[in-house]
Amino acid sequence: MAMEFYMLLPRNKREFALFLVMVSILSVNILAPVITFFEVGFGFAVWADVLGVMPALWCAVIGLVLLTHKPADWLAQKVIPKGSGFKKVVAAQTACSVFFLSICLTVVGSWIGNRHFSMEPFSQFFYKWPRNFALALMVELLAVQPFARFMMLKYHQWVEKKSPTDMETP
C-alpha cells in the first residue's frame, strides 16, 4: 500500500505543481465544455466560445485548488478511517477537493463564462451546483485522477531509472 502512495502521488512541491498542472488542464478542458453544453446547448459555436474563456478559467482553477487544498485535506482526514487503503484515501481526497472546488467554480466559473459579475450564480446555485458536483466528481474519479496518477507513476519510474539508487554497491 505504501508503494502506491509513493509511486502514484507527488512526493514534493515540484511534483505537486506538475500534478496540479496535469489535473487542472485536463479538468478544465473536459468540464468547461460539458457544463456549458448542459447550460446553453451543444454546438460548435458554444465550444468555440468556451475555448476563449479557458485560459482565465484555468487560472481560476489553479488559484482555487491552492486555496481549497488544505480544507479539502482536513475534511478528507475526518471522513477516512486511519489505515485505509490507497483507493479509499484517493477517492475521499478527490471527493472533498471536488466538493469545495465545485462550490466555488459554480459561481466563479459562471462569472468567467458570462464575462461579467452578477448575482445570477447565487440565485441559480442550488439548481446548478449538484449537477456540476456530480459531473466533476465523475470526470475526476474516472478519467482525470487515474490518468494523472498513471503519468506520475511513469515520471517516478523515469526518474528512478535515470538516477542510481542508494541500494547499488560501488
XYZ file of N, CA, C and O in Angstrom:
680
model
N 0.825 -1.193 0.000
C 0.000 0.000 0.000
C 0.872 1.261 0.000
O 0.604 2.180 -0.736
N 1.905 1.297 0.828
C 2.768 2.470 0.888
C 3.426 2.733 -0.457
O 3.673 3.875 -0.823
N 3.699 1.667 -1.215
C 4.319 1.820 -2.525
C 3.390 2.582 -3.476
O 3.852 3.377 -4.287
N 2.076 2.358 -3.388
C 1.141 3.084 -4.249
C 1.193 4.580 -3.950
O 1.222 5.398 -4.855
N 1.189 4.940 -2.653
C 1.274 6.349 -2.289
C 2.577 6.950 -2.810
O 2.602 8.066 -3.302
N 3.667 6.186 -2.700
C 4.985 6.658 -3.084
C 5.124 6.812 -4.600
O 5.722 7.775 -5.072
N 4.578 5.889 -5.351
C 4.768 5.888 -6.799
C 3.700 6.668 -7.563
O 3.964 7.190 -8.644
N 2.483 6.747 -7.046
C 1.377 7.311 -7.811
C 1.024 8.753 -7.449
O 0.219 9.375 -8.138
N 1.593 9.259 -6.380
C 1.265 10.618 -5.937
C 2.522 11.478 -5.873
O 3.639 10.953 -5.764
N 2.356 12.790 -5.923
C 3.520 13.684 -5.843
C 4.282 13.498 -4.539
O 3.686 13.244 -3.495
N 5.596 13.641 -4.610
C 6.460 13.450 -3.439
C 6.967 14.772 -2.869
O 7.449 14.809 -1.741
N 6.931 15.830 -3.671
C 7.458 17.117 -3.220
C 6.677 18.235 -3.909
O 5.757 17.983 -4.683
N 7.059 19.479 -3.616
C 6.322 20.630 -4.153
C 6.413 20.716 -5.677
O 5.444 21.086 -6.328
N 7.571 20.382 -6.227
C 7.720 20.428 -7.683
C 6.804 19.407 -8.350
O 6.143 19.693 -9.347
N 6.763 18.200 -7.808
C 5.879 17.172 -8.365
C 4.418 17.526 -8.136
O 3.573 17.248 -8.980
N 4.122 18.170 -6.996
C 2.742 18.624 -6.761
C 2.340 19.636 -7.834
O 1.227 19.583 -8.357
N 3.255 20.545 -8.162
C 2.966 21.540 -9.200
C 2.722 20.863 -10.550
O 1.776 21.213 -11.273
N 3.544 19.891 -10.893
C 3.371 19.141 -12.138
C 2.024 18.406 -12.145
O 1.286 18.447 -13.129
N 1.701 17.750 -11.035
C 0.434 17.028 -10.898
C -0.743 17.998 -11.019
O -1.723 17.724 -11.721
N -0.636 19.144 -10.357
C -1.693 20.160 -10.400
C -1.911 20.675 -11.816
O -3.050 20.836 -12.266
N -0.838 20.916 -12.542
C -0.958 21.387 -13.926
C -1.661 20.332 -14.782
O -2.578 20.650 -15.548
N -1.249 19.066 -14.637
C -1.893 17.985 -15.409
C -3.383 17.892 -15.102
O -4.219 17.870 -16.009
N -3.710 17.824 -13.825
C -5.104 17.647 -13.413
C -5.943 18.845 -13.831
O -7.052 18.689 -14.358
N -5.421 20.044 -13.622
C -6.211 21.239 -13.927
C -6.441 21.413 -15.427
O -7.543 21.776 -15.850
N -5.428 21.145 -16.229
C -5.601 21.275 -17.685
C -6.624 20.257 -18.185
O -7.528 20.593 -18.961
N -6.495 19.026 -17.733
C -7.470 18.006 -18.154
C -8.878 18.351 -17.678
O -9.837 18.264 -18.447
N -8.991 18.748 -16.429
C -10.306 19.057 -15.861
C -10.976 20.210 -16.595
O -12.155 20.137 -16.949
N -10.240 21.278 -16.802
C -10.813 22.454 -17.479
C -11.211 22.110 -18.911
O -12.288 22.498 -19.365
N -10.379 21.353 -19.609
C -10.682 21.021 -20.996
C -11.845 20.048 -21.151
O -12.472 20.006 -22.207
N -12.130 19.276 -20.115
C -13.272 18.363 -20.178
C -14.514 19.014 -19.588
O -15.584 19.037 -20.211
N -14.375 19.546 -18.374
C -15.560 20.004 -17.640
C -16.138 21.318 -18.153
O -17.363 21.470 -18.167
N -15.309 22.260 -18.550
C -15.842 23.545 -19.009
C -16.788 23.362 -20.199
O -17.917 23.874 -20.168
N -16.397 22.637 -21.237
C -17.344 22.447 -22.343
C -18.580 21.636 -21.938
O -19.699 21.983 -22.318
N -18.399 20.584 -21.158
C -19.543 19.733 -20.790
C -20.562 20.515 -19.970
O -21.764 20.477 -20.254
N -20.098 21.238 -18.959
C -21.025 22.016 -18.132
C -21.692 23.102 -18.957
O -22.895 23.337 -18.843
N -20.940 23.761 -19.827
C -21.524 24.793 -20.690
C -22.547 24.199 -21.644
O -23.607 24.780 -21.861
N -22.250 23.037 -22.204
C -23.206 22.376 -23.093
C -24.518 22.098 -22.372
O -25.596 22.269 -22.941
N -24.444 21.674 -21.124
C -25.668 21.416 -20.367
C -26.434 22.693 -20.076
O -27.652 22.666 -19.935
N -25.736 23.818 -19.990
C -26.410 25.080 -19.679
C -27.005 25.765 -20.899
O -28.107 26.291 -20.823
N -26.259 25.788 -22.013
C -26.731 26.565 -23.165
C -26.947 25.739 -24.416
O -27.401 26.273 -25.429
N -26.609 24.477 -24.385
C -26.836 23.619 -25.542
C -25.541 23.191 -26.204
O -24.505 23.826 -26.055
N -25.648 22.107 -26.928
C -24.496 21.529 -27.607
C -24.327 22.189 -28.974
O -25.303 22.400 -29.685
N -23.095 22.517 -29.331
C -22.839 23.093 -30.637
C -21.421 23.586 -30.773
O -20.738 23.859 -29.775
N -20.987 23.703 -32.020
C -19.631 24.143 -32.296
C -19.402 25.577 -31.823
O -18.344 25.895 -31.272
N -20.384 26.454 -32.012
C -20.236 27.851 -31.595
C -20.082 27.951 -30.078
O -19.297 28.767 -29.575
N -20.796 27.128 -29.353
C -20.690 27.110 -27.890
C -19.298 26.639 -27.486
O -18.650 27.244 -26.624
N -18.828 25.569 -28.116
C -17.491 25.052 -27.823
C -16.429 26.109 -28.129
O -15.496 26.308 -27.348
N -16.545 26.784 -29.261
C -15.583 27.823 -29.627
C -15.595 28.966 -28.612
O -14.540 29.515 -28.276
N -16.768 29.307 -28.110
C -16.882 30.357 -27.097
C -16.201 29.930 -25.793
O -15.533 30.729 -25.144
N -16.369 28.667 -25.433
C -15.737 28.146 -24.216
C -14.218 28.202 -24.345
O -13.517 28.523 -23.378
N -13.696 27.900 -25.523
C -12.243 27.957 -25.722
C -11.681 29.339 -25.389
O -10.563 29.453 -24.890
N -12.454 30.371 -25.659
C -11.999 31.735 -25.398
C -11.835 32.063 -23.924
O -11.038 32.934 -23.570
N -12.591 31.385 -23.067
C -12.501 31.681 -21.634
C -11.659 30.662 -20.862
O -11.423 30.828 -19.670
N -11.204 29.621 -21.542
C -10.457 28.568 -20.840
C -9.184 29.061 -20.154
O -8.903 28.621 -19.037
N -8.388 29.954 -20.741
C -7.201 30.419 -20.007
C -7.553 31.092 -18.675
O -6.917 30.820 -17.657
N -8.564 31.935 -18.674
C -8.979 32.592 -17.430
C -9.549 31.579 -16.448
O -9.276 31.634 -15.243
N -10.309 30.636 -16.964
C -10.879 29.596 -16.116
C -9.781 28.722 -15.523
O -9.821 28.368 -14.340
N -8.782 28.406 -16.327
C -7.666 27.590 -15.839
C -6.932 28.303 -14.713
O -6.600 27.692 -13.688
N -6.688 29.600 -14.858
C -6.031 30.375 -13.790
C -6.878 30.368 -12.515
O -6.350 30.223 -11.412
N -8.186 30.507 -12.670
C -9.084 30.465 -11.518
C -9.034 29.095 -10.843
O -9.013 29.003 -9.609
N -9.011 28.044 -11.628
C -8.950 26.690 -11.073
C -7.665 26.508 -10.282
O -7.683 25.994 -9.152
N -6.531 26.924 -10.823
C -5.249 26.805 -10.123
C -5.320 27.542 -8.782
O -4.965 27.001 -7.727
N -5.791 28.779 -8.816
C -5.896 29.562 -7.582
C -6.831 28.926 -6.565
O -6.510 28.854 -5.373
N -7.965 28.444 -7.032
C -8.925 27.837 -6.119
C -8.441 26.503 -5.568
O -8.724 26.169 -4.414
N -7.710 25.735 -6.366
C -7.137 24.482 -5.854
C -6.167 24.806 -4.714
O -6.190 24.152 -3.666
N -5.339 25.817 -4.915
C -4.376 26.183 -3.875
C -5.082 26.702 -2.620
O -4.637 26.429 -1.502
N -6.195 27.412 -2.790
C -6.951 27.918 -1.639
C -7.716 26.819 -0.905
O -7.873 26.879 0.313
N -8.210 25.844 -1.638
C -9.068 24.819 -1.033
C -8.323 23.528 -0.700
O -8.919 22.613 -0.132
N -7.051 23.453 -1.024
C -6.291 22.216 -0.816
C -6.271 21.800 0.660
O -6.562 20.649 0.992
N -5.929 22.720 1.541
C -5.852 22.377 2.966
C -7.224 22.062 3.559
O -7.346 21.072 4.283
N -8.266 22.859 3.296
C -9.583 22.474 3.822
C -10.052 21.112 3.287
O -10.658 20.329 4.029
N -9.761 20.818 2.036
C -10.157 19.519 1.465
C -9.400 18.382 2.132
O -9.997 17.336 2.443
N -8.110 18.559 2.373
C -7.335 17.524 3.067
C -7.836 17.333 4.495
O -7.929 16.209 4.988
N -8.158 18.439 5.168
C -8.690 18.358 6.532
C -9.992 17.560 6.561
O -10.166 16.665 7.385
N -10.905 17.890 5.632
C -12.183 17.186 5.571
C -11.982 15.708 5.235
O -12.618 14.833 5.832
N -11.087 15.428 4.317
C -10.819 14.040 3.934
C -10.299 13.246 5.125
O -10.698 12.094 5.327
N -9.433 13.847 5.923
C -8.914 13.150 7.102
C -10.012 12.859 8.121
O -9.923 11.889 8.874
N -11.047 13.695 8.137
C -12.168 13.486 9.060
C -13.062 12.329 8.617
O -13.688 11.689 9.447
N -13.144 12.083 7.310
C -14.058 11.042 6.818
C -13.369 9.718 6.491
O -14.042 8.723 6.287
N -12.037 9.704 6.460
C -11.300 8.479 6.132
C -10.821 7.830 7.425
O -10.106 8.462 8.198
N -11.179 6.575 7.662
C -10.645 5.882 8.848
C -9.127 5.709 8.730
O -8.597 5.530 7.638
N -8.446 5.777 9.854
C -6.988 5.567 9.873
C -6.664 4.199 9.288
O -7.378 3.231 9.506
N -5.595 4.124 8.523
C -5.158 2.859 7.945
C -5.938 2.434 6.710
O -5.816 1.294 6.275
N -6.724 3.340 6.133
C -7.483 2.999 4.929
C -6.552 2.766 3.760
O -5.442 3.294 3.715
N -7.019 2.003 2.794
C -6.234 1.686 1.614
C -6.097 2.869 0.669
O -6.797 3.876 0.784
N -5.201 2.708 -0.276
C -4.882 3.765 -1.235
C -6.113 4.252 -1.985
O -6.362 5.457 -2.078
N -6.891 3.343 -2.538
C -8.045 3.742 -3.353
C -9.068 4.514 -2.530
O -9.641 5.494 -3.015
N -9.290 4.093 -1.302
C -10.254 4.790 -0.442
C -9.751 6.195 -0.099
O -10.516 7.161 -0.129
N -8.474 6.311 0.209
C -7.888 7.603 0.548
C -7.964 8.557 -0.644
O -8.399 9.703 -0.521
N -7.567 8.088 -1.814
C -7.570 8.929 -3.011
C -8.998 9.324 -3.390
O -9.257 10.480 -3.739
N -9.928 8.392 -3.294
C -11.328 8.707 -3.623
C -11.885 9.749 -2.662
O -12.567 10.700 -3.088
N -11.601 9.617 -1.384
C -12.092 10.589 -0.406
C -11.448 11.956 -0.602
O -12.130 12.985 -0.537
N -10.139 11.977 -0.841
C -9.468 13.259 -1.080
C -9.998 13.927 -2.337
O -10.215 15.138 -2.365
N -10.223 13.146 -3.371
C -10.776 13.691 -4.610
C -12.180 14.233 -4.378
O -12.506 15.334 -4.825
N -13.019 13.474 -3.696
C -14.392 13.908 -3.436
C -14.415 15.193 -2.613
O -15.198 16.112 -2.914
N -13.566 15.295 -1.605
C -13.527 16.504 -0.784
C -13.024 17.701 -1.579
O -13.559 18.808 -1.465
N -12.015 17.483 -2.387
C -11.500 18.559 -3.225
C -12.550 19.020 -4.233
O -12.780 20.223 -4.406
N -13.196 18.073 -4.885
C -14.244 18.406 -5.857
C -15.404 19.110 -5.170
O -15.999 20.033 -5.736
N -15.721 18.720 -3.943
C -16.794 19.371 -3.193
C -16.533 20.867 -3.068
O -17.365 21.696 -3.446
N -15.353 21.227 -2.551
C -15.028 22.642 -2.372
C -14.880 23.371 -3.707
O -15.378 24.489 -3.870
N -14.187 22.754 -4.641
C -13.971 23.410 -5.934
C -15.281 23.620 -6.685
O -15.480 24.665 -7.318
N -16.171 22.639 -6.641
C -17.433 22.780 -7.372
C -18.296 23.893 -6.777
O -18.998 24.590 -7.509
N -18.233 24.074 -5.466
C -18.965 25.184 -4.836
C -18.433 26.509 -5.374
O -19.201 27.368 -5.830
N -17.117 26.683 -5.315
C -16.502 27.940 -5.770
C -16.686 28.158 -7.265
O -17.046 29.259 -7.708
N -16.456 27.102 -8.051
C -16.484 27.264 -9.508
C -17.895 27.364 -10.078
O -18.064 27.857 -11.193
N -18.899 26.930 -9.333
C -20.271 27.153 -9.788
C -20.540 28.649 -9.879
O -21.229 29.111 -10.787
N -19.940 29.416 -8.984
C -20.093 30.878 -9.002
C -19.039 31.525 -9.899
O -19.369 32.224 -10.860
N -17.769 31.270 -9.613
C -16.675 31.920 -10.342
C -16.668 31.505 -11.809
O -16.446 32.344 -12.689
N -16.908 30.231 -12.084
C -16.946 29.764 -13.470
C -18.044 30.443 -14.274
O -17.860 30.762 -15.449
N -19.166 30.683 -13.634
C -20.251 31.395 -14.309
C -19.853 32.835 -14.625
O -20.126 33.345 -15.708
N -19.206 33.481 -13.674
C -18.733 34.845 -13.916
C -17.741 34.882 -15.071
O -17.826 35.749 -15.941
N -16.813 33.953 -15.093
C -15.812 33.926 -16.160
C -16.476 33.595 -17.493
O -16.199 34.246 -18.503
N -17.344 32.598 -17.504
C -18.019 32.201 -18.745
C -18.909 33.281 -19.314
O -18.979 33.467 -20.529
N -19.613 34.007 -18.444
C -20.506 35.083 -18.904
C -19.783 36.402 -19.112
O -20.368 37.363 -19.607
N -18.524 36.440 -18.679
C -17.667 37.620 -18.812
C -18.197 38.849 -18.072
O -17.966 39.984 -18.466
N -18.938 38.619 -16.990
C -19.365 39.712 -16.116
C -19.822 39.151 -14.770
O -20.226 37.993 -14.677
N -19.726 40.016 -13.769
C -20.167 39.649 -12.436
C -21.660 39.906 -12.314
O -22.153 40.929 -12.777
N -22.354 38.985 -11.697
C -23.782 39.163 -11.438
C -24.159 38.313 -10.242
O -23.368 37.518 -9.746
N -25.387 38.462 -9.803
C -25.895 37.669 -8.686
C -26.545 36.373 -9.174
O -26.928 35.534 -8.367
N -26.657 36.210 -10.488
C -27.303 35.024 -11.039
C -26.715 33.699 -10.542
O -27.471 32.791 -10.207
N -25.370 33.565 -10.462
C -24.842 32.282 -9.963
C -25.328 31.944 -8.554
O -25.479 30.778 -8.217
N -25.588 32.967 -7.753
C -26.083 32.709 -6.398
C -27.552 32.303 -6.412
O -27.965 31.415 -5.675
N -28.336 32.962 -7.264
C -29.768 32.628 -7.313
C -30.007 31.262 -7.959
O -31.003 30.607 -7.655
N -29.117 30.831 -8.840
C -29.247 29.531 -9.503
C -28.383 28.445 -8.861
O -28.330 27.317 -9.353
N -27.710 28.777 -7.765
C -26.703 27.895 -7.188
C -27.233 26.497 -6.877
O -26.637 25.500 -7.271
N -28.348 26.401 -6.171
C -28.826 25.089 -5.737
C -29.428 24.272 -6.876
O -29.648 23.083 -6.736
N -29.639 24.905 -8.004
C -30.060 24.188 -9.206
C -28.842 23.648 -9.959
O -28.844 22.513 -10.429
N -27.788 24.484 -10.042
C -26.622 24.134 -10.860
C -25.549 23.354 -10.109
O -24.879 22.500 -10.690
N -25.336 23.660 -8.839
C -24.231 23.036 -8.125
C -24.309 21.505 -8.055
O -23.299 20.845 -8.313
N -25.457 20.905 -7.739
C -25.458 19.426 -7.671
C -25.041 18.775 -8.989
O -24.288 17.792 -8.995
N -25.499 19.330 -10.104
C -25.106 18.789 -11.409
C -23.617 18.984 -11.638
O -22.913 18.062 -12.064
N -23.116 20.175 -11.342
C -21.688 20.452 -11.526
C -20.839 19.543 -10.645
O -19.813 19.016 -11.094
N -21.258 19.355 -9.403
C -20.521 18.484 -8.495
C -20.504 17.053 -9.018
O -19.448 16.413 -9.053
N -21.645 16.545 -9.435
C -21.727 15.165 -9.929
C -20.872 14.974 -11.181
O -20.135 13.978 -11.289
N -20.948 15.901 -12.113
C -20.137 15.802 -13.332
C -18.642 15.857 -13.006
O -17.859 15.056 -13.515
N -18.258 16.807 -12.158
C -16.838 16.958 -11.816
C -16.325 15.733 -11.066
O -15.219 15.254 -11.351
N -17.122 15.204 -10.150
C -16.686 14.037 -9.404
C -16.512 12.833 -10.326
O -15.512 12.114 -10.236
N -17.457 12.642 -11.224
C -17.373 11.532 -12.166
C -16.132 11.661 -13.056
O -15.369 10.708 -13.231
N -15.923 12.835 -13.617
C -14.769 13.061 -14.504
C -13.457 12.894 -13.741
O -12.519 12.260 -14.236
N -13.394 13.427 -12.528
C -12.163 13.320 -11.735
C -11.864 11.877 -11.345
O -10.734 11.419 -11.479
N -12.877 11.163 -10.848
C -12.642 9.798 -10.371
C -12.401 8.803 -11.497
O -11.627 7.856 -11.340
N -13.071 8.997 -12.634
C -12.997 8.005 -13.705
C -11.959 8.308 -14.784
O -11.529 7.389 -15.483
N -11.574 9.564 -14.925
C -10.669 9.903 -16.024
C -9.444 10.701 -15.575
O -8.307 10.250 -15.752
N -9.651 11.858 -15.017
C -8.551 12.793 -14.762
C -7.566 12.263 -13.725
O -6.360 12.205 -13.975
N -8.051 11.899 -12.553
C -7.157 11.425 -11.496
C -6.420 10.136 -11.886
O -5.208 10.047 -11.693
N -7.111 9.127 -12.432
C -6.362 7.928 -12.837
C -5.283 8.230 -13.880
O -4.174 7.697 -13.798
N -5.600 9.093 -14.845
C -4.600 9.447 -15.859
C -3.418 10.176 -15.224
O -2.253 9.865 -15.509
N -3.695 11.140 -14.355
C -2.614 11.904 -13.719
C -1.760 11.004 -12.818
O -0.531 11.139 -12.787
N -2.376 10.070 -12.106
C -1.601 9.146 -11.274
C -0.757 8.204 -12.143
O 0.377 7.879 -11.792
N -1.301 7.776 -13.275
C -0.528 6.952 -14.205
C 0.685 7.726 -14.715
O 1.795 7.195 -14.771
N 0.475 8.979 -15.070
C 1.587 9.805 -15.544
C 2.612 10.037 -14.426
O 3.823 10.072 -14.682
N 2.145 10.186 -13.188
C 3.064 10.349 -12.060
C 3.870 9.069 -11.855
O 5.079 9.121 -11.595
N 3.236 7.910 -12.007
C 3.952 6.637 -11.921
C 5.036 6.571 -12.989
O 6.180 6.223 -12.695
N 4.703 6.905 -14.221
C 5.687 6.879 -15.306
C 6.815 7.873 -15.048
O 7.984 7.591 -15.319
N 6.488 9.026 -14.513
C 7.505 10.025 -14.182
C 8.451 9.474 -13.109
O 9.675 9.584 -13.240
N 7.887 8.889 -12.055
C 8.729 8.331 -10.991
C 9.594 7.187 -11.499
O 10.762 7.071 -11.114
N 9.046 6.353 -12.364
C 9.840 5.268 -12.945
C 10.980 5.832 -13.788
O 12.099 5.329 -13.750
N 10.701 6.872 -14.550
C 11.713 7.515 -15.377
C 12.815 8.128 -14.513
O 14.009 7.964 -14.794
N 12.429 8.812 -13.441
C 13.405 9.444 -12.552
C 14.271 8.387 -11.877
O 15.497 8.544 -11.796
N 13.645 7.307 -11.405
C 14.417 6.258 -10.740
C 15.333 5.522 -11.706
O 16.420 5.100 -11.329
N 14.920 5.366 -12.933
C 15.755 4.708 -13.938
C 16.936 5.600 -14.323
O 18.043 5.125 -14.543
N 16.663 6.905 -14.356
C 17.679 7.870 -14.748
C 18.767 8.035 -13.692
O 19.939 8.189 -14.029
N 18.408 8.011 -12.416
C 19.395 8.204 -11.358
C 19.613 6.901 -10.600
O 18.677 6.163 -10.351
N 20.864 6.633 -10.227
C 21.143 5.382 -9.499
C 20.500 5.411 -8.107
O 20.376 6.470 -7.507
N 20.118 4.244 -7.622
C 19.501 4.163 -6.302
C 20.550 4.017 -5.223
O 21.707 3.678 -5.500
N 20.142 4.236 -4.002
C 21.060 4.106 -2.876
C 21.452 2.649 -2.621
O 22.411 2.387 -1.923
N 20.693 1.713 -3.158
C 20.936 0.301 -2.883
C 22.063 -0.286 -3.737
O 22.535 -1.374 -3.460
N 22.480 0.414 -4.745
C 23.549 -0.115 -5.601
C 24.879 -0.040 -4.876
O 25.164 0.900 -4.153
N 25.711 -1.019 -5.095
C 27.043 -1.014 -4.478
C 28.045 -0.396 -5.445
O 27.938 -0.555 -6.653
N 29.057 0.301 -4.899
C 30.046 0.946 -5.784
C 30.948 -0.025 -6.471
O 31.160 -1.101 -6.137
